[in-house]
GROMACS .gro file of C-alpha atoms in nm:
model
  326
    1UNK     CA    1   0.513   8.063  -1.283
    2UNK     CA    2   0.373   8.152  -0.925
    3UNK     CA    3   0.311   7.802  -0.802
    4UNK     CA    4   0.503   7.440  -0.832
    5UNK     CA    5   0.784   7.543  -1.097
    6UNK     CA    6   1.029   7.488  -0.754
    7UNK     CA    7   0.889   7.151  -0.659
    8UNK     CA    8   0.920   7.110  -1.077
    9UNK     CA    9   1.299   7.147  -1.086
   10UNK     CA   10   1.388   6.911  -0.855
   11UNK     CA   11   1.271   6.665  -1.068
   12UNK     CA   12   1.682   6.586  -1.129
   13UNK     CA   13   1.739   6.567  -0.799
   14UNK     CA   14   1.498   6.390  -0.754
   15UNK     CA   15   1.605   6.116  -0.956
   16UNK     CA   16   1.959   6.163  -0.821
   17UNK     CA   17   1.830   6.084  -0.464
   18UNK     CA   18   1.650   5.726  -0.558
   19UNK     CA   19   1.986   5.587  -0.764
   20UNK     CA   20   2.195   5.678  -0.413
   21UNK     CA   21   1.930   5.496  -0.234
   22UNK     CA   22   1.871   5.193  -0.410
   23UNK     CA   23   2.024   4.835  -0.294
   24UNK     CA   24   1.909   4.536  -0.477
   25UNK     CA   25   1.571   4.410  -0.239
   26UNK     CA   26   1.856   4.106  -0.301
   27UNK     CA   27   1.582   3.774  -0.428
   28UNK     CA   28   1.581   3.633  -0.748
   29UNK     CA   29   1.254   3.616  -0.968
   30UNK     CA   30   1.281   3.323  -1.024
   31UNK     CA   31   1.063   3.312  -0.716
   32UNK     CA   32   0.806   3.477  -0.840
   33UNK     CA   33   0.515   3.355  -1.121
   34UNK     CA   34   0.364   3.734  -1.138
   35UNK     CA   35   0.436   4.099  -0.991
   36UNK     CA   36   0.230   4.331  -0.873
   37UNK     CA   37   0.225   4.701  -0.956
   38UNK     CA   38   0.010   4.887  -0.642
   39UNK     CA   39  -0.061   5.243  -0.623
   40UNK     CA   40  -0.304   5.540  -0.715
   41UNK     CA   41  -0.298   5.831  -0.861
   42UNK     CA   42   0.108   6.014  -0.828
   43UNK     CA   43   0.214   5.716  -0.659
   44UNK     CA   44  -0.007   5.455  -0.942
   45UNK     CA   45   0.097   5.656  -1.267
   46UNK     CA   46   0.501   5.531  -1.147
   47UNK     CA   47   0.331   5.176  -1.185
   48UNK     CA   48   0.208   5.272  -1.572
   49UNK     CA   49   0.511   5.399  -1.676
   50UNK     CA   50   0.738   5.151  -1.580
   51UNK     CA   51   0.531   4.800  -1.676
   52UNK     CA   52   0.473   4.985  -2.054
   53UNK     CA   53   0.839   5.020  -2.061
   54UNK     CA   54   0.944   4.668  -1.928
   55UNK     CA   55   0.613   4.526  -2.119
   56UNK     CA   56   0.859   4.337  -2.347
   57UNK     CA   57   1.146   4.370  -2.126
   58UNK     CA   58   1.057   4.226  -1.814
   59UNK     CA   59   1.013   3.780  -1.815
   60UNK     CA   60   0.720   3.767  -1.547
   61UNK     CA   61   0.367   3.929  -1.612
   62UNK     CA   62   0.402   4.294  -1.449
   63UNK     CA   63  -0.022   4.434  -1.353
   64UNK     CA   64  -0.115   4.704  -1.237
   65UNK     CA   65  -0.387   4.767  -0.925
   66UNK     CA   66  -0.512   5.084  -0.867
   67UNK     CA   67  -0.820   4.969  -0.586
   68UNK     CA   68  -0.883   4.864  -0.290
   69UNK     CA   69  -0.880   4.455  -0.354
   70UNK     CA   70  -0.608   4.265  -0.565
   71UNK     CA   71  -0.680   3.945  -0.832
   72UNK     CA   72  -0.736   3.632  -0.715
   73UNK     CA   73  -0.458   3.490  -0.835
   74UNK     CA   74  -0.222   3.673  -0.605
   75UNK     CA   75   0.033   3.405  -0.413
   76UNK     CA   76   0.336   3.324  -0.193
   77UNK     CA   77   0.500   3.346  -0.535
   78UNK     CA   78   0.355   3.707  -0.620
   79UNK     CA   79   0.599   3.968  -0.559
   80UNK     CA   80   0.351   4.347  -0.511
   81UNK     CA   81   0.526   4.672  -0.468
   82UNK     CA   82   0.310   4.898  -0.262
   83UNK     CA   83   0.376   5.263  -0.408
   84UNK     CA   84   0.212   5.591  -0.179
   85UNK     CA   85   0.403   5.910  -0.170
   86UNK     CA   86   0.295   5.993   0.189
   87UNK     CA   87   0.255   5.630   0.319
   88UNK     CA   88  -0.109   5.682   0.431
   89UNK     CA   89  -0.297   5.580   0.089
   90UNK     CA   90  -0.619   5.357   0.214
   91UNK     CA   91  -0.663   5.190  -0.095
   92UNK     CA   92  -0.222   5.103  -0.149
   93UNK     CA   93  -0.290   5.013   0.242
   94UNK     CA   94  -0.539   4.824   0.174
   95UNK     CA   95  -0.399   4.641  -0.064
   96UNK     CA   96  -0.051   4.570   0.140
   97UNK     CA   97  -0.271   4.352   0.415
   98UNK     CA   98  -0.447   4.192   0.100
   99UNK     CA   99  -0.091   4.124  -0.027
  100UNK     CA  100   0.058   3.948   0.326
  101UNK     CA  101  -0.282   3.776   0.397
  102UNK     CA  102  -0.166   3.607   0.092
  103UNK     CA  103   0.171   3.570   0.167
  104UNK     CA  104   0.312   3.706  -0.093
  105UNK     CA  105   0.678   3.928  -0.074
  106UNK     CA  106   0.624   4.268  -0.099
  107UNK     CA  107   0.822   4.597  -0.122
  108UNK     CA  108   0.708   4.937  -0.051
  109UNK     CA  109   0.784   5.292  -0.184
  110UNK     CA  110   0.729   5.597   0.065
  111UNK     CA  111   0.811   5.881   0.267
  112UNK     CA  112   0.671   5.718   0.543
  113UNK     CA  113   0.337   5.726   0.734
  114UNK     CA  114   0.161   5.374   0.823
  115UNK     CA  115   0.272   5.184   0.511
  116UNK     CA  116   0.617   5.267   0.546
  117UNK     CA  117   0.574   5.156   0.920
  118UNK     CA  118   0.405   4.788   0.787
  119UNK     CA  119   0.673   4.780   0.625
  120UNK     CA  120   0.973   4.801   0.860
  121UNK     CA  121   0.762   4.589   1.131
  122UNK     CA  122   0.698   4.316   0.898
  123UNK     CA  123   1.046   4.298   0.752
  124UNK     CA  124   1.030   4.383   0.436
  125UNK     CA  125   1.213   4.622   0.165
  126UNK     CA  126   1.125   4.986   0.200
  127UNK     CA  127   1.277   5.243  -0.038
  128UNK     CA  128   1.226   5.565   0.121
  129UNK     CA  129   1.187   5.939  -0.064
  130UNK     CA  130   1.217   6.236   0.059
  131UNK     CA  131   0.923   6.434   0.222
  132UNK     CA  132   0.796   6.791   0.110
  133UNK     CA  133   0.628   6.757  -0.173
  134UNK     CA  134   0.228   6.714  -0.291
  135UNK     CA  135   0.276   6.356  -0.458
  136UNK     CA  136   0.206   6.424  -0.831
  137UNK     CA  137   0.544   6.647  -0.834
  138UNK     CA  138   0.726   6.347  -0.639
  139UNK     CA  139   0.706   6.084  -0.929
  140UNK     CA  140   1.059   6.136  -0.950
  141UNK     CA  141   1.137   5.890  -0.641
  142UNK     CA  142   0.890   5.627  -0.708
  143UNK     CA  143   0.946   5.596  -1.054
  144UNK     CA  144   1.354   5.543  -1.028
  145UNK     CA  145   1.348   5.318  -0.763
  146UNK     CA  146   1.121   5.108  -0.998
  147UNK     CA  147   1.302   5.158  -1.317
  148UNK     CA  148   1.634   5.048  -1.113
  149UNK     CA  149   1.437   4.749  -0.972
  150UNK     CA  150   1.310   4.594  -1.314
  151UNK     CA  151   1.627   4.696  -1.503
  152UNK     CA  152   1.793   4.466  -1.214
  153UNK     CA  153   1.516   4.217  -1.301
  154UNK     CA  154   1.558   4.222  -1.623
  155UNK     CA  155   1.906   4.206  -1.642
  156UNK     CA  156   1.935   4.552  -1.827
  157UNK     CA  157   2.332   4.713  -1.744
  158UNK     CA  158   2.430   5.030  -1.601
  159UNK     CA  159   2.042   5.159  -1.511
  160UNK     CA  160   2.238   5.353  -1.294
  161UNK     CA  161   2.412   5.537  -1.481
  162UNK     CA  162   2.163   5.594  -1.819
  163UNK     CA  163   1.960   5.769  -1.500
  164UNK     CA  164   2.142   5.949  -1.337
  165UNK     CA  165   2.335   6.125  -1.736
  166UNK     CA  166   1.941   6.202  -1.799
  167UNK     CA  167   1.918   6.346  -1.461
  168UNK     CA  168   2.190   6.588  -1.600
  169UNK     CA  169   1.972   6.637  -1.912
  170UNK     CA  170   1.722   6.775  -1.711
  171UNK     CA  171   1.871   7.064  -1.465
  172UNK     CA  172   1.897   7.200  -1.815
  173UNK     CA  173   1.595   7.342  -1.732
  174UNK     CA  174   1.501   7.688  -2.014
  175UNK     CA  175   1.553   7.370  -2.288
  176UNK     CA  176   1.258   7.203  -2.138
  177UNK     CA  177   1.022   7.515  -2.037
  178UNK     CA  178   1.071   7.606  -2.428
  179UNK     CA  179   0.959   7.323  -2.532
  180UNK     CA  180   0.674   7.337  -2.317
  181UNK     CA  181   0.588   7.696  -2.420
  182UNK     CA  182   0.607   7.617  -2.787
  183UNK     CA  183   0.291   7.324  -2.746
  184UNK     CA  184   0.117   7.542  -2.490
  185UNK     CA  185   0.216   7.844  -2.785
  186UNK     CA  186   0.042   7.623  -3.022
  187UNK     CA  187  -0.322   7.600  -2.826
  188UNK     CA  188  -0.317   7.904  -2.609
  189UNK     CA  189  -0.604   8.057  -2.804
  190UNK     CA  190  -0.844   7.784  -2.813
  191UNK     CA  191  -0.852   7.708  -2.441
  192UNK     CA  192  -1.090   7.663  -2.210
  193UNK     CA  193  -1.139   7.354  -2.539
  194UNK     CA  194  -1.057   7.025  -2.360
  195UNK     CA  195  -0.745   6.832  -2.427
  196UNK     CA  196  -0.736   6.496  -2.571
  197UNK     CA  197  -0.415   6.314  -2.573
  198UNK     CA  198  -0.398   6.005  -2.806
  199UNK     CA  199  -0.121   5.763  -2.753
  200UNK     CA  200   0.016   5.380  -2.851
  201UNK     CA  201   0.015   5.176  -2.609
  202UNK     CA  202   0.393   5.249  -2.473
  203UNK     CA  203   0.307   5.612  -2.465
  204UNK     CA  204  -0.036   5.510  -2.303
  205UNK     CA  205   0.121   5.667  -1.948
  206UNK     CA  206   0.300   5.943  -2.075
  207UNK     CA  207  -0.036   6.033  -2.220
  208UNK     CA  208  -0.237   5.966  -1.858
  209UNK     CA  209   0.046   6.175  -1.642
  210UNK     CA  210  -0.022   6.457  -1.893
  211UNK     CA  211  -0.441   6.494  -1.860
  212UNK     CA  212  -0.378   6.394  -1.464
  213UNK     CA  213  -0.158   6.698  -1.424
  214UNK     CA  214  -0.408   6.908  -1.682
  215UNK     CA  215  -0.698   6.805  -1.402
  216UNK     CA  216  -0.481   6.833  -1.078
  217UNK     CA  217  -0.292   7.173  -1.137
  218UNK     CA  218  -0.506   7.278  -1.420
  219UNK     CA  219  -0.831   7.214  -1.326
  220UNK     CA  220  -0.905   7.107  -1.665
  221UNK     CA  221  -1.050   6.850  -1.883
  222UNK     CA  222  -0.805   6.603  -2.042
  223UNK     CA  223  -0.936   6.328  -2.188
  224UNK     CA  224  -0.713   5.947  -2.368
  225UNK     CA  225  -0.716   5.788  -2.648
  226UNK     CA  226  -0.539   5.481  -2.714
  227UNK     CA  227  -0.462   5.338  -3.095
  228UNK     CA  228  -0.530   5.116  -3.179
  229UNK     CA  229  -0.834   5.051  -2.977
  230UNK     CA  230  -0.976   5.349  -2.993
  231UNK     CA  231  -0.963   5.339  -3.358
  232UNK     CA  232  -1.274   5.081  -3.328
  233UNK     CA  233  -1.457   5.346  -3.125
  234UNK     CA  234  -1.390   5.684  -3.078
  235UNK     CA  235  -1.309   5.760  -3.442
  236UNK     CA  236  -1.679   5.783  -3.465
  237UNK     CA  237  -1.725   6.130  -3.300
  238UNK     CA  238  -1.481   6.257  -3.507
  239UNK     CA  239  -1.709   6.456  -3.701
  240UNK     CA  240  -1.717   6.847  -3.792
  241UNK     CA  241  -1.541   7.067  -3.557
  242UNK     CA  242  -1.517   7.001  -3.206
  243UNK     CA  243  -1.458   7.169  -2.856
  244UNK     CA  244  -1.133   7.031  -2.813
  245UNK     CA  245  -0.728   7.049  -2.867
  246UNK     CA  246  -0.566   6.743  -2.950
  247UNK     CA  247  -0.197   6.607  -2.869
  248UNK     CA  248  -0.037   6.305  -2.977
  249UNK     CA  249   0.209   6.094  -2.866
  250UNK     CA  250   0.309   5.794  -3.074
  251UNK     CA  251   0.619   5.614  -3.018
  252UNK     CA  252   0.652   5.546  -3.340
  253UNK     CA  253   0.716   5.178  -3.253
  254UNK     CA  254   0.450   4.985  -3.437
  255UNK     CA  255   0.445   5.066  -3.832
  256UNK     CA  256   0.051   5.005  -3.851
  257UNK     CA  257   0.011   5.212  -3.543
  258UNK     CA  258   0.196   5.466  -3.766
  259UNK     CA  259  -0.050   5.456  -4.021
  260UNK     CA  260  -0.324   5.497  -3.764
  261UNK     CA  261  -0.145   5.838  -3.636
  262UNK     CA  262  -0.138   5.989  -4.005
  263UNK     CA  263  -0.487   5.892  -4.095
  264UNK     CA  264  -0.643   6.048  -3.809
  265UNK     CA  265  -0.454   6.331  -3.806
  266UNK     CA  266  -0.623   6.416  -4.137
  267UNK     CA  267  -0.973   6.326  -4.047
  268UNK     CA  268  -0.898   6.562  -3.776
  269UNK     CA  269  -0.721   6.882  -3.935
  270UNK     CA  270  -0.941   6.771  -4.261
  271UNK     CA  271  -1.229   6.965  -3.989
  272UNK     CA  272  -1.031   7.216  -3.846
  273UNK     CA  273  -0.963   7.062  -3.553
  274UNK     CA  274  -0.555   7.166  -3.378
  275UNK     CA  275  -0.316   6.874  -3.366
  276UNK     CA  276  -0.065   6.866  -3.234
  277UNK     CA  277   0.210   6.582  -3.254
  278UNK     CA  278   0.504   6.558  -2.948
  279UNK     CA  279   0.788   6.425  -3.088
  280UNK     CA  280   0.988   6.169  -2.874
  281UNK     CA  281   1.323   6.134  -2.949
  282UNK     CA  282   1.373   5.710  -2.885
  283UNK     CA  283   1.170   5.475  -2.651
  284UNK     CA  284   1.449   5.517  -2.383
  285UNK     CA  285   1.463   5.636  -2.017
  286UNK     CA  286   1.604   5.974  -2.094
  287UNK     CA  287   1.376   6.028  -2.408
  288UNK     CA  288   1.043   5.892  -2.171
  289UNK     CA  289   1.157   6.071  -1.858
  290UNK     CA  290   1.226   6.392  -2.081
  291UNK     CA  291   0.856   6.390  -2.218
  292UNK     CA  292   0.708   6.307  -1.925
  293UNK     CA  293   0.922   6.678  -1.765
  294UNK     CA  294   0.807   6.869  -2.092
  295UNK     CA  295   0.475   6.793  -2.081
  296UNK     CA  296   0.473   6.816  -1.623
  297UNK     CA  297   0.610   7.233  -1.740
  298UNK     CA  298   0.331   7.254  -1.955
  299UNK     CA  299   0.071   7.216  -1.674
  300UNK     CA  300   0.150   7.462  -1.513
  301UNK     CA  301   0.162   7.701  -1.815
  302UNK     CA  302  -0.212   7.640  -1.851
  303UNK     CA  303  -0.277   7.628  -1.482
  304UNK     CA  304  -0.086   8.019  -1.473
  305UNK     CA  305  -0.267   8.086  -1.815
  306UNK     CA  306  -0.656   8.057  -1.609
  307UNK     CA  307  -0.460   8.228  -1.321
  308UNK     CA  308  -0.511   7.918  -1.137
  309UNK     CA  309  -0.352   7.800  -0.783
  310UNK     CA  310  -0.186   7.449  -0.882
  311UNK     CA  311  -0.117   7.367  -0.573
  312UNK     CA  312  -0.461   7.403  -0.434
  313UNK     CA  313  -0.694   7.033  -0.425
  314UNK     CA  314  -0.982   7.157  -0.247
  315UNK     CA  315  -1.211   6.862  -0.441
  316UNK     CA  316  -0.978   6.621  -0.351
  317UNK     CA  317  -0.896   6.684   0.037
  318UNK     CA  318  -1.293   6.742   0.104
  319UNK     CA  319  -1.354   6.384  -0.054
  320UNK     CA  320  -1.025   6.316   0.139
  321UNK     CA  321  -1.241   6.463   0.460
  322UNK     CA  322  -1.567   6.297   0.345
  323UNK     CA  323  -1.431   5.897   0.333
  324UNK     CA  324  -1.226   5.985   0.711
  325UNK     CA  325  -1.574   6.094   0.818
  326UNK     CA  326  -1.742   5.804   0.728
   0.00000   0.00000   0.00000
């Protein structure tokens, strides 16, 4: 692969770095009523993965916010965690100021920038990532810090050991590239059809991450549908042969949702549509990270297939310039 494969290979090292540099924030969740995870794009997806994984484990409600403003209920009893790889994401900076004005306790995950400066000046906890990556290729930092934080909040023991062990598993790069190649080859001949990723609640952020990577790395249309919700509406658009390939991510946690996946596969395949199921070996942290790593490789394979430079983000940079000028 011509572009970004070197960065993706650093994913296991990002996990190890974050484990080595994590320190407990030193406070008790009894002081809080809720937790906000604030961030966008490559930084925001870590919050969504964390919320999904700790949905039934964390004793406090968790909300992900990817905007300029915060919910009205934010107060001195809110823990607000701000994620921005660059530390200069304008929406996250606005959320930081809003959280501070409400008296919330703040944690920052960044490489530096204005966000890190604010955290240091205001005396808040700061977890610093290493520089040198595009934000979408630096997921290992923010996600690992968050997994460690929420494991501590949820009373889960030895999360650091499990993450370190997972990083060692991810070192077997060829294993995951082979998995990625198998998935890519399943729909290679159908490109440039759009990719539709179908998930359940648990796998939704993994599917969203895959869509984001296809969009940003491969400049490819990708859409996300979640079961059971999309069975109540989107299924009515599934008639005949569609200009799409379907990637199914089913955690198999909910038996009734399993039936919905089974039915939907039948509907799509009966009309000649290509469906590829991505198997999660379990619903544990290792399986989640391994699935994300595999699908990231798929996005680079699609970019190479299309002859595109996955590092170029002309539209995103043009938008940033526009916003700066206005």
